[in-house]
Coordinates of C-alpha atoms in Angstrom, one line a residue:
M1 CA -2.6 -8.1 -20.1
N2 CA -6.3 -8.1 -20.2
S3 CA -8.4 -10.6 -17.7
P4 CA -10.5 -13.2 -19.5
H5 CA -13.5 -11.8 -16.4
H6 CA -13.5 -8.4 -18.1
R7 CA -13.9 -6.4 -21.8
P8 CA -10.9 -4.0 -22.1
S9 CA -12.0 -0.6 -22.5
P10 CA -11.7 0.9 -26.2
L11 CA -8.2 2.4 -26.7
S12 CA -7.7 5.8 -29.0
P13 CA -5.2 5.5 -31.2
T14 CA -2.7 7.8 -29.2
G15 CA -3.8 5.6 -25.7
P16 CA -6.3 5.9 -23.2
D17 CA -6.7 9.6 -21.8
I18 CA -4.6 8.8 -17.9
R19 CA -4.3 11.2 -15.5
L20 CA -3.5 9.5 -12.5
V21 CA -1.5 6.2 -12.2
V22 CA -1.3 4.8 -9.0
T23 CA 1.1 1.7 -7.6
D24 CA 1.2 -0.9 -4.6
M25 CA 4.9 -1.6 -4.3
D26 CA 5.7 -5.0 -2.7
G27 CA 4.9 -7.8 -4.9
T28 CA 3.5 -5.3 -7.4
L29 CA 6.0 -2.6 -8.6
L30 CA 9.1 -3.6 -6.9
D31 CA 10.9 -6.7 -8.3
G32 CA 11.4 -9.8 -6.5
D33 CA 14.9 -8.3 -4.8
G34 CA 12.4 -5.5 -3.2
R35 CA 13.8 -2.6 -5.7
I36 CA 12.1 -0.3 -7.9
P37 CA 13.0 -2.0 -11.7
D38 CA 15.7 0.4 -13.6
G39 CA 12.7 0.4 -16.4
F40 CA 10.3 2.2 -14.4
W41 CA 12.2 5.6 -14.3
P42 CA 11.7 6.6 -17.8
L43 CA 7.8 5.9 -17.6
L44 CA 8.0 7.7 -14.8
N45 CA 9.4 10.7 -16.7
R46 CA 7.0 10.8 -19.5
M47 CA 4.2 10.7 -16.9
E48 CA 5.9 14.0 -15.4
R49 CA 6.0 15.4 -18.8
R50 CA 2.3 14.8 -19.5
G51 CA 1.3 15.6 -16.6
I52 CA 0.3 12.8 -14.8
V53 CA 0.2 12.3 -11.3
F54 CA 1.9 9.3 -10.1
C55 CA 0.6 7.9 -6.6
P56 CA 2.7 4.7 -4.8
A57 CA 0.0 3.2 -2.6
S58 CA 1.3 1.3 0.6
G59 CA 0.9 -0.1 3.9
R60 CA 4.9 1.2 3.8
Q61 CA 5.3 4.2 6.1
Y62 CA 5.4 8.1 4.1
A63 CA 8.9 8.5 5.4
T64 CA 9.9 5.1 3.6
L65 CA 7.9 5.6 0.7
R66 CA 9.7 9.6 0.0
E67 CA 12.8 7.8 0.4
Q68 CA 12.3 5.2 -2.5
F69 CA 11.2 7.7 -4.6
R70 CA 13.4 10.7 -4.0
R71 CA 14.1 11.2 -7.8
A72 CA 10.2 11.7 -8.4
A73 CA 9.0 15.3 -9.1
A74 CA 7.0 17.7 -7.2
G75 CA 3.5 16.7 -7.6
T76 CA 3.8 13.2 -6.2
V77 CA 1.2 11.9 -4.2
F78 CA 1.7 9.4 -1.5
I79 CA -0.7 6.7 -0.2
A80 CA 0.8 5.4 2.9
E81 CA -0.3 3.1 5.8
N82 CA -2.9 1.7 3.2
G83 CA -4.5 5.0 2.9
T84 CA -4.7 5.9 6.5
Y85 CA -1.9 8.9 5.5
V86 CA -2.3 10.6 2.2
V87 CA 0.6 13.6 1.8
Q88 CA 2.0 15.5 -1.2
D89 CA 4.7 17.9 -1.4
G90 CA 5.4 17.3 2.3
R91 CA 1.9 18.6 2.9
E92 CA -0.9 16.3 4.5
L93 CA -4.2 15.7 2.1
S94 CA -5.7 13.2 4.6
S95 CA -5.2 11.0 7.3
D96 CA -7.6 8.3 9.7
V97 CA -6.6 8.7 12.9
L98 CA -7.2 5.5 15.3
D99 CA -9.1 6.2 18.9
R100 CA -6.6 5.0 21.7
G101 CA -9.1 2.6 22.9
I102 CA -8.5 0.0 20.1
V103 CA -4.7 0.4 20.0
T104 CA -4.9 -0.7 23.7
D105 CA -7.1 -3.2 23.2
A106 CA -5.9 -5.0 19.7
V107 CA -2.2 -4.6 21.4
G108 CA -3.2 -6.4 24.3
T109 CA -4.4 -9.2 22.5
V110 CA -0.9 -9.6 20.6
R111 CA 0.9 -9.5 23.6
E112 CA -1.0 -12.3 25.3
L113 CA -0.8 -14.3 22.2
S114 CA 3.1 -13.8 22.5
A115 CA 3.3 -14.6 26.0
Q116 CA 1.8 -17.8 24.7
G117 CA 4.5 -18.9 22.2
V118 CA 3.1 -17.2 19.0
D119 CA 6.0 -15.7 17.4
T120 CA 4.8 -12.5 16.8
G121 CA 5.1 -8.4 17.1
T122 CA 3.6 -5.0 16.8
V123 CA 4.2 -2.1 14.9
V124 CA 2.2 0.9 15.9
C125 CA 2.3 3.8 13.0
G126 CA 1.9 7.1 13.8
K127 CA 2.3 10.2 11.6
R128 CA 5.8 11.0 12.8
S129 CA 7.2 7.5 13.1
A130 CA 6.2 4.0 13.8
Y131 CA 7.0 2.0 17.2
V132 CA 8.2 -1.2 18.7
E133 CA 9.1 -2.4 21.9
R134 CA 10.2 -5.4 20.7
T135 CA 13.7 -5.4 20.3
D136 CA 15.3 -8.5 18.6
A137 CA 17.1 -8.8 15.5
A138 CA 14.8 -10.7 13.5
F139 CA 12.0 -8.8 14.3
L140 CA 13.8 -5.6 13.5
A141 CA 14.9 -6.7 10.3
E142 CA 11.5 -7.3 8.9
V143 CA 10.1 -4.3 10.3
R144 CA 13.0 -1.7 9.0
T145 CA 11.9 -3.0 5.4
Y146 CA 9.2 -1.0 5.5
Y147 CA 9.4 2.1 8.2
A148 CA 12.6 4.2 7.4
R149 CA 11.8 5.8 10.7
L150 CA 11.5 3.8 13.8
E151 CA 11.9 4.5 17.6
L152 CA 12.6 1.6 20.0
V153 CA 10.0 1.9 23.0
E154 CA 8.9 0.6 26.3
D155 CA 4.8 1.0 25.4
V156 CA 4.0 1.4 22.1
T157 CA 0.8 2.3 23.5
A158 CA 1.6 5.1 25.1
V159 CA 3.5 7.0 22.7
D160 CA 3.0 11.3 21.9
D161 CA 1.8 10.7 18.0
D162 CA -1.4 10.4 16.0
L163 CA -1.8 6.9 15.4
I164 CA -3.0 6.0 12.0
K165 CA -2.4 2.3 11.8
L166 CA -1.4 -1.0 13.5
A167 CA 1.2 -3.5 12.1
F168 CA 1.4 -7.1 13.3
Y169 CA 3.7 -9.4 12.3
D170 CA 3.2 -13.3 12.0
F171 CA 6.7 -14.9 11.4
G172 CA 4.0 -18.0 10.7
R173 CA 1.1 -17.8 7.8
A174 CA -0.8 -14.1 9.5
E175 CA -3.8 -16.0 8.0
E176 CA -3.3 -18.7 10.3
G177 CA -1.9 -17.6 13.3
L178 CA -2.7 -13.9 14.2
A179 CA -5.8 -13.2 11.5
P180 CA -8.2 -15.4 13.2
A181 CA -7.0 -13.6 16.7
L182 CA -7.7 -10.3 15.4
K183 CA -11.0 -11.2 13.5
P184 CA -13.1 -10.0 16.2
Y185 CA -11.7 -6.4 15.8
G186 CA -13.4 -6.7 12.0
L187 CA -17.0 -5.5 13.6
T188 CA -16.0 -2.6 14.3
H189 CA -12.1 -1.8 12.3
Q190 CA -10.2 -2.8 9.1
V191 CA -8.8 -5.7 9.4
V192 CA -6.4 -6.7 6.6
L193 CA -4.1 -9.6 5.8
S194 CA -1.4 -6.9 4.0
G195 CA 1.4 -9.8 3.1
E196 CA 1.8 -13.5 3.9
H197 CA 2.9 -12.2 7.4
W198 CA 1.5 -8.8 8.1
V199 CA -2.0 -8.3 9.6
D200 CA -3.2 -4.5 9.8
V201 CA -6.3 -3.1 11.8
M202 CA -7.0 0.6 11.0
N203 CA -9.8 2.8 11.5
P204 CA -13.6 1.1 8.8
T205 CA -13.3 4.3 6.7
A206 CA -9.5 3.6 5.8
N207 CA -8.3 1.9 2.7
K208 CA -6.3 2.3 -0.3
G209 CA -9.4 2.7 -2.4
A210 CA -11.3 5.5 -0.2
A211 CA -7.7 7.1 -0.8
V212 CA -7.5 6.8 -4.1
R213 CA -11.3 8.2 -4.8
G214 CA -10.5 10.9 -2.6
L215 CA -7.6 11.9 -4.5
Q216 CA -9.6 11.8 -7.6
R217 CA -12.3 14.1 -6.2
R218 CA -9.6 16.5 -4.9
L219 CA -7.9 16.1 -8.8
G220 CA -10.9 16.5 -11.1
I221 CA -9.9 13.4 -12.4
T222 CA -12.3 9.8 -13.2
P223 CA -12.2 6.3 -13.0
D224 CA -11.5 5.9 -17.2
Q225 CA -8.5 8.5 -16.3
T226 CA -7.1 6.5 -13.5
V227 CA -4.5 3.6 -14.0
V228 CA -4.1 1.1 -10.6
F229 CA -1.8 -1.8 -10.1
G230 CA -2.0 -4.4 -6.9
D231 CA -1.5 -8.1 -6.0
Y232 CA -2.5 -8.9 -2.3
L233 CA -5.8 -7.8 -0.2
N234 CA -5.4 -4.4 1.0
D235 CA -5.6 -3.6 -2.5
L236 CA -8.9 -5.2 -2.9
E237 CA -10.8 -1.7 -3.0
M238 CA -8.2 0.3 -5.1
M239 CA -9.2 -2.4 -8.0
D240 CA -12.7 -0.5 -7.7
T241 CA -11.7 3.2 -8.4
A242 CA -10.4 2.8 -12.3
T243 CA -11.1 1.3 -15.0
W244 CA -7.4 0.8 -15.6
S245 CA -6.9 -1.7 -12.8
F246 CA -4.4 -4.6 -13.4
A247 CA -3.8 -7.6 -11.2
M248 CA -0.4 -8.9 -11.1
A249 CA -0.1 -12.8 -12.1
N250 CA 1.3 -13.4 -8.8
A251 CA -1.6 -11.7 -7.3
H252 CA -4.1 -13.4 -4.6
P253 CA -7.0 -14.8 -6.7
E254 CA -9.5 -12.2 -5.2
I255 CA -7.7 -9.5 -6.9
K256 CA -7.4 -11.3 -10.4
L257 CA -11.0 -11.6 -9.8
R258 CA -11.6 -8.0 -8.8
A259 CA -9.4 -6.4 -11.3
R260 CA -10.5 -5.7 -15.2
H261 CA -6.8 -7.0 -16.4
H262 CA -4.3 -8.7 -15.9
S263 CA -0.4 -7.9 -16.0
P264 CA 3.5 -9.7 -15.8
A265 CA 4.1 -10.7 -12.3
H266 CA 6.3 -8.2 -10.3
T267 CA 9.3 -10.7 -11.0
E268 CA 8.9 -9.7 -14.5
S269 CA 8.8 -6.0 -14.4
G270 CA 4.5 -6.1 -14.8
V271 CA 4.2 -2.9 -14.0
V272 CA 7.1 -1.4 -16.6
T273 CA 5.3 -3.7 -19.2
A274 CA 1.9 -2.6 -18.7
L275 CA 2.5 1.2 -18.5
A276 CA 4.5 1.4 -21.4
S277 CA 1.7 -0.4 -23.6
L278 CA -0.4 2.1 -21.6
L279 CA 1.5 5.1 -22.5
G280 CA 2.2 4.4 -26.0
R281 CA 4.8 6.6 -27.7
D282 CA 5.7 10.4 -27.2

């Protein structure tokens, strides 16, 4: 479970003093079929009994995360849209709204790529809903995995909502296709590979790590009392917020280097295994 690059923190006989558990979803908590493992729910019950705050942190939409964790008790915190929108019990804790200028400009760049034959699509993410103007079944099937609340519109740049993230899908490898085209926006904004096919554009202050640090300050929780799990580049900053930072066995190499500990792959219930070890017995 420990990374060869880091020394583990000492465990007390009853385990570490954990107060906050944060986990990415895709490639991390979710199994190979995109489901929450059955073994997670008893651990969530144990965390709730101990007063440990649980927090999914994902590029997914708040509405999607809330639906996935409808069995969770009150107090669960949701870090949605890669840290741009943080909600607890239906109440916004923080958000990072995009300027309309970057929305129009970046969407225009991707529209031009599409006109040149690149197979890509745009999701404009707002607090209330996500919005798309590409409507074919193949694209919508990919989008609906992450966005339970979705509206089809004629022009995604003209929607009436607070916009917090731009998510661009590449049916090829985003690292080779979309990412180079969007790289210039990295001079003023966050441009993040959030998966093999997805590139996200957000404000420069927005990332999962910043959201976790804000939550720690709000709750009076230290890095030594925090556990985080992640697998991809949009989890990098989050690895620095916790003494108990775990990279999945299937993680991107940069995540493995940044994390203090390693856990089994998401297809082997790695989060469940590591959490069970950390929590010990009641």
